[in-house]
Amino acid sequence: MSLRAHLAELRVRAFLVAGGLAVGAVAGWVLYDPLLALLMRPLSLAATAQGKEIALNFASLGAPLDVRIKVSLFLAVLVTCPWWLYQGWAFVVPGLTGREKRYTVGFLAASVPLFLFGGGLAWWILPHAVDVLASFVPDGASQLVNAQDYLSFVMRLVLAFGVAFVAPAVLVALNLAGVVRHEPLARAWRWAVLLAFVFAAVMTPTPDALTMVAVAVPICVLYFASLAVTTWHDRRTDRHA
């Protein structure tokens, strides 16, 4: 496929992803109030545990509208993950054959739960992170958290964890499609472990090592699982060849 054809394919896929996000954002707009209450829950839990006033602050006149749009798009990214994951896969492997279409089903069956699991892990970490960070507020003081900054923080945390957990599924899918082999993955395992711990250290905003390890270990396990699958597939393919 020529460069112009790749760019045309990218434009089409981007348009399809945007359309899916727009549909999902409608649901997010309708469900804004319960979603915002859910996003504010870590703040209220930290305020109750520490006996301090911790609340969202809408600092500008347009902030409530901006937050509503961001919350709607945040839900859209989560609920439409099968759609945009498929579009990304279809762009990487265009012109799918019958076998590659079966790989597409397997890729989605693995990547969607992994993305949701990664996002769920981030959501599990979030109350702990908020509680630790709020503990630095001096006694007798209140903390008004900028609503836009807080929402951006939550979105980055959840989406980064989701994408990190999908990465091993992407490696397996590309291997099954014949794009990559297992040898480079096997040689790079030390870098993969290092990157997993660096990612965990950067993305977990808490100073304790236990949380970092709890995040890094599942990513490492998934990487080695993907390495095992790709090694088995390559050896099986080589024997048949």
PDB file of C-alpha atoms in Angstrom:
ATOM      1  CA  MET A   1       0.000   0.000   0.000  1.00  0.00           C
ATOM      2  CA  SER A   2       1.371   3.411  -1.015  1.00  0.00           C
ATOM      3  CA  LEU A   3       1.888   6.306   1.401  1.00  0.00           C
ATOM      4  CA  ARG A   4      -1.102   8.140  -0.077  1.00  0.00           C
ATOM      5  CA  ALA A   5      -3.285   5.073   0.415  1.00  0.00           C
ATOM      6  CA  HIS A   6      -2.084   4.779   4.025  1.00  0.00           C
ATOM      7  CA  LEU A   7      -2.972   8.408   4.681  1.00  0.00           C
ATOM      8  CA  ALA A   8      -6.389   7.931   3.098  1.00  0.00           C
ATOM      9  CA  GLU A   9      -6.943   4.831   5.236  1.00  0.00           C
ATOM     10  CA  LEU A  10      -5.869   6.761   8.344  1.00  0.00           C
ATOM     11  CA  ARG A  11      -8.339   9.536   7.535  1.00  0.00           C
ATOM     12  CA  VAL A  12     -11.177   7.056   7.153  1.00  0.00           C
ATOM     13  CA  ARG A  13     -10.334   5.245  10.392  1.00  0.00           C
ATOM     14  CA  ALA A  14      -9.997   8.528  12.287  1.00  0.00           C
ATOM     15  CA  PHE A  15     -13.400   9.624  11.001  1.00  0.00           C
ATOM     16  CA  LEU A  16     -14.968   6.332  12.086  1.00  0.00           C
ATOM     17  CA  VAL A  17     -13.384   6.593  15.546  1.00  0.00           C
ATOM     18  CA  ALA A  18     -14.619  10.179  15.903  1.00  0.00           C
ATOM     19  CA  GLY A  19     -18.124   9.088  14.916  1.00  0.00           C
ATOM     20  CA  GLY A  20     -18.108   6.342  17.529  1.00  0.00           C
ATOM     21  CA  LEU A  21     -16.861   8.733  20.202  1.00  0.00           C
ATOM     22  CA  ALA A  22     -19.594  11.219  19.291  1.00  0.00           C
ATOM     23  CA  VAL A  23     -22.256   8.558  19.804  1.00  0.00           C
ATOM     24  CA  GLY A  24     -20.727   7.532  23.120  1.00  0.00           C
ATOM     25  CA  ALA A  25     -20.454  11.162  24.220  1.00  0.00           C
ATOM     26  CA  VAL A  26     -24.225  11.514  23.930  1.00  0.00           C
ATOM     27  CA  ALA A  27     -24.612   8.843  26.600  1.00  0.00           C
ATOM     28  CA  GLY A  28     -21.981  10.589  28.710  1.00  0.00           C
ATOM     29  CA  TRP A  29     -23.828  13.896  28.388  1.00  0.00           C
ATOM     30  CA  VAL A  30     -27.077  12.311  29.563  1.00  0.00           C
ATOM     31  CA  LEU A  31     -25.390  10.477  32.458  1.00  0.00           C
ATOM     32  CA  TYR A  32     -23.243  13.431  33.491  1.00  0.00           C
ATOM     33  CA  ASP A  33     -24.618  13.906  37.028  1.00  0.00           C
ATOM     34  CA  PRO A  34     -24.087  10.319  38.290  1.00  0.00           C
ATOM     35  CA  LEU A  35     -20.718  10.162  36.495  1.00  0.00           C
ATOM     36  CA  LEU A  36     -19.510  13.359  38.139  1.00  0.00           C
ATOM     37  CA  ALA A  37     -20.678  12.080  41.527  1.00  0.00           C
ATOM     38  CA  LEU A  38     -18.690   8.891  40.930  1.00  0.00           C
ATOM     39  CA  LEU A  39     -15.585  10.864  39.942  1.00  0.00           C
ATOM     40  CA  MET A  40     -15.911  13.024  43.055  1.00  0.00           C
ATOM     41  CA  ARG A  41     -16.202  10.030  45.373  1.00  0.00           C
ATOM     42  CA  PRO A  42     -12.418   9.669  45.980  1.00  0.00           C
ATOM     43  CA  LEU A  43     -12.343  13.303  47.114  1.00  0.00           C
ATOM     44  CA  SER A  44     -15.247  12.831  49.509  1.00  0.00           C
ATOM     45  CA  LEU A  45     -13.688   9.639  50.895  1.00  0.00           C
ATOM     46  CA  ALA A  46     -10.395  11.448  51.536  1.00  0.00           C
ATOM     47  CA  ALA A  47     -12.239  14.385  53.149  1.00  0.00           C
ATOM     48  CA  THR A  48     -14.157  12.038  55.462  1.00  0.00           C
ATOM     49  CA  ALA A  49     -11.070  10.007  56.398  1.00  0.00           C
ATOM     50  CA  GLN A  50      -8.951  13.052  57.194  1.00  0.00           C
ATOM     51  CA  GLY A  51     -11.622  15.381  58.537  1.00  0.00           C
ATOM     52  CA  LYS A  52     -10.777  18.101  56.030  1.00  0.00           C
ATOM     53  CA  GLU A  53     -12.722  20.045  53.443  1.00  0.00           C
ATOM     54  CA  ILE A  54     -11.771  18.731  49.998  1.00  0.00           C
ATOM     55  CA  ALA A  55     -14.016  19.691  47.109  1.00  0.00           C
ATOM     56  CA  LEU A  56     -14.005  20.474  43.406  1.00  0.00           C
ATOM     57  CA  ASN A  57     -13.659  24.083  42.365  1.00  0.00           C
ATOM     58  CA  PHE A  58     -14.970  25.398  39.033  1.00  0.00           C
ATOM     59  CA  ALA A  59     -12.546  28.285  38.642  1.00  0.00           C
ATOM     60  CA  SER A  60     -13.991  30.007  35.571  1.00  0.00           C
ATOM     61  CA  LEU A  61     -17.371  30.733  34.041  1.00  0.00           C
ATOM     62  CA  GLY A  62     -16.897  28.189  31.279  1.00  0.00           C
ATOM     63  CA  ALA A  63     -15.404  25.492  33.513  1.00  0.00           C
ATOM     64  CA  PRO A  64     -18.699  23.634  34.186  1.00  0.00           C
ATOM     65  CA  LEU A  65     -19.346  23.243  30.452  1.00  0.00           C
ATOM     66  CA  ASP A  66     -15.753  22.195  29.796  1.00  0.00           C
ATOM     67  CA  VAL A  67     -15.929  19.580  32.555  1.00  0.00           C
ATOM     68  CA  ARG A  68     -19.226  18.233  31.244  1.00  0.00           C
ATOM     69  CA  ILE A  69     -17.754  17.811  27.763  1.00  0.00           C
ATOM     70  CA  LYS A  70     -14.661  16.074  29.163  1.00  0.00           C
ATOM     71  CA  VAL A  71     -16.724  13.718  31.317  1.00  0.00           C
ATOM     72  CA  SER A  72     -18.878  12.851  28.305  1.00  0.00           C
ATOM     73  CA  LEU A  73     -15.825  12.105  26.165  1.00  0.00           C
ATOM     74  CA  PHE A  74     -14.241  10.124  28.986  1.00  0.00           C
ATOM     75  CA  LEU A  75     -17.230   7.798  29.139  1.00  0.00           C
ATOM     76  CA  ALA A  76     -17.279   7.632  25.343  1.00  0.00           C
ATOM     77  CA  VAL A  77     -13.668   6.399  25.235  1.00  0.00           C
ATOM     78  CA  LEU A  78     -14.478   3.674  27.766  1.00  0.00           C
ATOM     79  CA  VAL A  79     -17.732   2.385  26.298  1.00  0.00           C
ATOM     80  CA  THR A  80     -16.550   2.513  22.671  1.00  0.00           C
ATOM     81  CA  CYS A  81     -13.182   0.819  23.302  1.00  0.00           C
ATOM     82  CA  PRO A  82     -14.147  -2.234  21.163  1.00  0.00           C
ATOM     83  CA  TRP A  83     -14.880   0.114  18.264  1.00  0.00           C
ATOM     84  CA  TRP A  84     -11.682   2.198  18.314  1.00  0.00           C
ATOM     85  CA  LEU A  85      -9.516  -0.826  19.121  1.00  0.00           C
ATOM     86  CA  TYR A  86     -10.908  -2.533  16.031  1.00  0.00           C
ATOM     87  CA  GLN A  87     -10.291   0.552  13.895  1.00  0.00           C
ATOM     88  CA  GLY A  88      -6.684   0.713  15.095  1.00  0.00           C
ATOM     89  CA  TRP A  89      -6.175  -2.956  14.298  1.00  0.00           C
ATOM     90  CA  ALA A  90      -7.814  -2.629  10.887  1.00  0.00           C
ATOM     91  CA  PHE A  91      -5.473   0.259  10.055  1.00  0.00           C
ATOM     92  CA  VAL A  92      -2.353  -1.659  11.090  1.00  0.00           C
ATOM     93  CA  VAL A  93      -3.429  -4.802   9.193  1.00  0.00           C
ATOM     94  CA  PRO A  94      -5.491  -3.646   6.184  1.00  0.00           C
ATOM     95  CA  GLY A  95      -6.976  -6.001   3.607  1.00  0.00           C
ATOM     96  CA  LEU A  96      -7.688  -8.756   6.098  1.00  0.00           C
ATOM     97  CA  THR A  97      -7.674 -12.336   4.851  1.00  0.00           C
ATOM     98  CA  GLY A  98      -9.941 -15.006   6.292  1.00  0.00           C
ATOM     99  CA  ARG A  99      -7.326 -16.083   8.848  1.00  0.00           C
ATOM    100  CA  GLU A 100      -6.547 -12.491   9.866  1.00  0.00           C
ATOM    101  CA  LYS A 101     -10.232 -11.826  10.402  1.00  0.00           C
ATOM    102  CA  ARG A 102     -10.220 -14.648  12.935  1.00  0.00           C
ATOM    103  CA  TYR A 103      -7.210 -13.032  14.561  1.00  0.00           C
ATOM    104  CA  THR A 104      -9.207  -9.804  14.742  1.00  0.00           C
ATOM    105  CA  VAL A 105     -11.905 -11.532  16.787  1.00  0.00           C
ATOM    106  CA  GLY A 106      -9.275 -12.955  19.118  1.00  0.00           C
ATOM    107  CA  PHE A 107      -7.562  -9.576  19.418  1.00  0.00           C
ATOM    108  CA  LEU A 108     -10.785  -7.849  20.431  1.00  0.00           C
ATOM    109  CA  ALA A 109     -11.744 -10.687  22.795  1.00  0.00           C
ATOM    110  CA  ALA A 110      -8.442 -10.222  24.618  1.00  0.00           C
ATOM    111  CA  SER A 111      -7.794  -6.480  24.315  1.00  0.00           C
ATOM    112  CA  VAL A 112     -11.191  -5.190  25.460  1.00  0.00           C
ATOM    113  CA  PRO A 113     -11.119  -7.037  28.834  1.00  0.00           C
ATOM    114  CA  LEU A 114      -7.458  -6.068  29.283  1.00  0.00           C
ATOM    115  CA  PHE A 115      -8.213  -2.405  28.602  1.00  0.00           C
ATOM    116  CA  LEU A 116     -11.102  -2.447  31.063  1.00  0.00           C
ATOM    117  CA  PHE A 117      -9.022  -4.326  33.630  1.00  0.00           C
ATOM    118  CA  GLY A 118      -6.230  -1.767  33.355  1.00  0.00           C
ATOM    119  CA  GLY A 119      -8.709   1.076  33.719  1.00  0.00           C
ATOM    120  CA  GLY A 120     -10.286  -0.704  36.682  1.00  0.00           C
ATOM    121  CA  LEU A 121      -6.891  -1.079  38.343  1.00  0.00           C
ATOM    122  CA  ALA A 122      -6.291   2.641  37.907  1.00  0.00           C
ATOM    123  CA  TRP A 123      -9.702   3.361  39.431  1.00  0.00           C
ATOM    124  CA  TRP A 124      -8.804   1.121  42.362  1.00  0.00           C
ATOM    125  CA  ILE A 125      -5.568   3.054  42.892  1.00  0.00           C
ATOM    126  CA  LEU A 126      -7.218   6.485  42.572  1.00  0.00           C
ATOM    127  CA  PRO A 127      -8.825   6.751  46.071  1.00  0.00           C
ATOM    128  CA  HIS A 128      -5.572   5.674  47.685  1.00  0.00           C
ATOM    129  CA  ALA A 129      -3.633   8.225  45.617  1.00  0.00           C
ATOM    130  CA  VAL A 130      -6.064  11.034  46.465  1.00  0.00           C
ATOM    131  CA  ASP A 131      -5.944  10.135  50.158  1.00  0.00           C
ATOM    132  CA  VAL A 132      -2.122  10.162  50.216  1.00  0.00           C
ATOM    133  CA  LEU A 133      -1.828  13.427  48.312  1.00  0.00           C
ATOM    134  CA  ALA A 134      -4.522  15.112  50.418  1.00  0.00           C
ATOM    135  CA  SER A 135      -2.678  14.141  53.605  1.00  0.00           C
ATOM    136  CA  PHE A 136      -0.116  16.854  52.837  1.00  0.00           C
ATOM    137  CA  VAL A 137      -2.749  19.572  53.329  1.00  0.00           C
ATOM    138  CA  PRO A 138      -2.011  21.260  56.700  1.00  0.00           C
ATOM    139  CA  ASP A 139      -4.477  20.789  59.542  1.00  0.00           C
ATOM    140  CA  GLY A 140      -7.132  23.462  59.645  1.00  0.00           C
ATOM    141  CA  ALA A 141      -6.782  24.228  55.924  1.00  0.00           C
ATOM    142  CA  SER A 142      -9.169  23.434  53.081  1.00  0.00           C
ATOM    143  CA  GLN A 143      -8.336  22.138  49.631  1.00  0.00           C
ATOM    144  CA  LEU A 144     -10.320  23.260  46.619  1.00  0.00           C
ATOM    145  CA  VAL A 145      -9.275  21.096  43.691  1.00  0.00           C
ATOM    146  CA  ASN A 146      -9.522  22.602  40.226  1.00  0.00           C
ATOM    147  CA  ALA A 147     -12.205  20.534  38.493  1.00  0.00           C
ATOM    148  CA  GLN A 148     -10.515  20.586  35.085  1.00  0.00           C
ATOM    149  CA  ASP A 149      -7.118  19.571  36.472  1.00  0.00           C
ATOM    150  CA  TYR A 150      -8.621  16.788  38.587  1.00  0.00           C
ATOM    151  CA  LEU A 151     -10.590  15.356  35.679  1.00  0.00           C
ATOM    152  CA  SER A 152      -7.533  15.468  33.405  1.00  0.00           C
ATOM    153  CA  PHE A 153      -5.546  13.651  36.087  1.00  0.00           C
ATOM    154  CA  VAL A 154      -8.180  10.901  36.391  1.00  0.00           C
ATOM    155  CA  MET A 155      -8.525  10.517  32.624  1.00  0.00           C
ATOM    156  CA  ARG A 156      -4.763  10.225  32.072  1.00  0.00           C
ATOM    157  CA  LEU A 157      -4.453   7.681  34.861  1.00  0.00           C
ATOM    158  CA  VAL A 158      -7.294   5.436  33.675  1.00  0.00           C
ATOM    159  CA  LEU A 159      -6.506   5.607  29.960  1.00  0.00           C
ATOM    160  CA  ALA A 160      -2.749   5.136  30.435  1.00  0.00           C
ATOM    161  CA  PHE A 161      -3.333   1.999  32.478  1.00  0.00           C
ATOM    162  CA  GLY A 162      -5.831   0.689  29.949  1.00  0.00           C
ATOM    163  CA  VAL A 163      -3.450   1.187  27.024  1.00  0.00           C
ATOM    164  CA  ALA A 164      -0.533  -0.341  28.963  1.00  0.00           C
ATOM    165  CA  PHE A 165      -2.520  -3.515  29.593  1.00  0.00           C
ATOM    166  CA  VAL A 166      -3.587  -3.746  25.942  1.00  0.00           C
ATOM    167  CA  ALA A 167       0.004  -3.567  24.639  1.00  0.00           C
ATOM    168  CA  PRO A 168       0.755  -7.324  25.126  1.00  0.00           C
ATOM    169  CA  ALA A 169      -2.408  -8.235  23.216  1.00  0.00           C
ATOM    170  CA  VAL A 170      -1.266  -5.982  20.379  1.00  0.00           C
ATOM    171  CA  LEU A 171       2.102  -7.784  20.264  1.00  0.00           C
ATOM    172  CA  VAL A 172       0.396 -11.179  20.063  1.00  0.00           C
ATOM    173  CA  ALA A 173      -2.008 -10.007  17.362  1.00  0.00           C
ATOM    174  CA  LEU A 174       0.813  -8.558  15.257  1.00  0.00           C
ATOM    175  CA  ASN A 175       2.736 -11.803  15.643  1.00  0.00           C
ATOM    176  CA  LEU A 176      -0.224 -13.902  14.550  1.00  0.00           C
ATOM    177  CA  ALA A 177      -0.647 -11.630  11.545  1.00  0.00           C
ATOM    178  CA  GLY A 178       3.002 -12.141  10.603  1.00  0.00           C
ATOM    179  CA  VAL A 179       4.116  -8.571  11.282  1.00  0.00           C
ATOM    180  CA  VAL A 180       6.570  -9.296  14.138  1.00  0.00           C
ATOM    181  CA  ARG A 181       8.360 -12.389  15.418  1.00  0.00           C
ATOM    182  CA  HIS A 182       9.157 -13.485  18.947  1.00  0.00           C
ATOM    183  CA  GLU A 183      12.960 -13.109  18.766  1.00  0.00           C
ATOM    184  CA  PRO A 184      13.029  -9.289  19.193  1.00  0.00           C
ATOM    185  CA  LEU A 185      10.528  -9.591  22.041  1.00  0.00           C
ATOM    186  CA  ALA A 186      12.674 -12.219  23.767  1.00  0.00           C
ATOM    187  CA  ARG A 187      15.820 -10.086  23.452  1.00  0.00           C
ATOM    188  CA  ALA A 188      14.031  -7.015  24.821  1.00  0.00           C
ATOM    189  CA  TRP A 189      12.538  -8.606  27.948  1.00  0.00           C
ATOM    190  CA  ARG A 190      14.859  -6.700  30.305  1.00  0.00           C
ATOM    191  CA  TRP A 191      13.845  -3.401  28.721  1.00  0.00           C
ATOM    192  CA  ALA A 192      10.200  -4.422  28.952  1.00  0.00           C
ATOM    193  CA  VAL A 193      10.495  -5.092  32.693  1.00  0.00           C
ATOM    194  CA  LEU A 194      12.343  -1.820  33.209  1.00  0.00           C
ATOM    195  CA  LEU A 195       9.740   0.119  31.253  1.00  0.00           C
ATOM    196  CA  ALA A 196       6.944  -1.551  33.227  1.00  0.00           C
ATOM    197  CA  PHE A 197       8.427  -0.401  36.527  1.00  0.00           C
ATOM    198  CA  VAL A 198       9.211   3.081  35.180  1.00  0.00           C
ATOM    199  CA  PHE A 199       5.649   3.369  33.924  1.00  0.00           C
ATOM    200  CA  ALA A 200       4.309   2.234  37.300  1.00  0.00           C
ATOM    201  CA  ALA A 201       6.541   4.679  39.158  1.00  0.00           C
ATOM    202  CA  VAL A 202       5.467   7.604  36.968  1.00  0.00           C
ATOM    203  CA  MET A 203       1.758   6.825  36.731  1.00  0.00           C
ATOM    204  CA  THR A 204       1.122   5.917  40.377  1.00  0.00           C
ATOM    205  CA  PRO A 205       1.091   9.248  42.213  1.00  0.00           C
ATOM    206  CA  THR A 206       1.727   7.648  45.594  1.00  0.00           C
ATOM    207  CA  PRO A 207       5.148   7.412  47.259  1.00  0.00           C
ATOM    208  CA  ASP A 208       4.821   3.805  48.477  1.00  0.00           C
ATOM    209  CA  ALA A 209       6.653   1.038  46.623  1.00  0.00           C
ATOM    210  CA  LEU A 210       3.882  -1.511  47.193  1.00  0.00           C
ATOM    211  CA  THR A 211       1.483   0.252  44.832  1.00  0.00           C
ATOM    212  CA  MET A 212       4.191   0.554  42.185  1.00  0.00           C
ATOM    213  CA  VAL A 213       4.940  -3.175  42.390  1.00  0.00           C
ATOM    214  CA  ALA A 214       1.218  -4.021  42.313  1.00  0.00           C
ATOM    215  CA  VAL A 215       0.964  -2.156  39.008  1.00  0.00           C
ATOM    216  CA  ALA A 216       4.227  -3.270  37.399  1.00  0.00           C
ATOM    217  CA  VAL A 217       3.941  -7.000  38.117  1.00  0.00           C
ATOM    218  CA  PRO A 218       0.691  -7.593  36.131  1.00  0.00           C
ATOM    219  CA  ILE A 219       2.187  -5.718  33.162  1.00  0.00           C
ATOM    220  CA  CYS A 220       5.313  -7.900  33.311  1.00  0.00           C
ATOM    221  CA  VAL A 221       3.222 -11.061  33.596  1.00  0.00           C
ATOM    222  CA  LEU A 222       1.207 -10.052  30.531  1.00  0.00           C
ATOM    223  CA  TYR A 223       4.392  -9.323  28.592  1.00  0.00           C
ATOM    224  CA  PHE A 224       5.878 -12.738  29.349  1.00  0.00           C
ATOM    225  CA  ALA A 225       2.548 -14.367  28.548  1.00  0.00           C
ATOM    226  CA  SER A 226       2.561 -12.640  25.158  1.00  0.00           C
ATOM    227  CA  LEU A 227       6.171 -13.756  24.657  1.00  0.00           C
ATOM    228  CA  ALA A 228       5.173 -17.367  25.372  1.00  0.00           C
ATOM    229  CA  VAL A 229       2.291 -17.217  22.895  1.00  0.00           C
ATOM    230  CA  THR A 230       4.382 -15.616  20.144  1.00  0.00           C
ATOM    231  CA  THR A 231       7.214 -18.135  20.669  1.00  0.00           C
ATOM    232  CA  TRP A 232       4.796 -21.051  20.434  1.00  0.00           C
ATOM    233  CA  HIS A 233       3.192 -19.617  17.302  1.00  0.00           C
ATOM    234  CA  ASP A 234       6.492 -18.926  15.527  1.00  0.00           C
ATOM    235  CA  ARG A 235       7.874 -22.391  16.255  1.00  0.00           C
ATOM    236  CA  ARG A 236       4.646 -24.005  15.104  1.00  0.00           C
ATOM    237  CA  THR A 237       4.703 -21.940  11.902  1.00  0.00           C
ATOM    238  CA  ASP A 238       8.364 -22.790  11.283  1.00  0.00           C
ATOM    239  CA  ARG A 239       7.692 -26.535  11.675  1.00  0.00           C
ATOM    240  CA  HIS A 240       4.843 -26.375   9.170  1.00  0.00           C
ATOM    241  CA  ALA A 241       6.995 -24.407   6.758  1.00  0.00           C
TER     242      ALA A 241
END
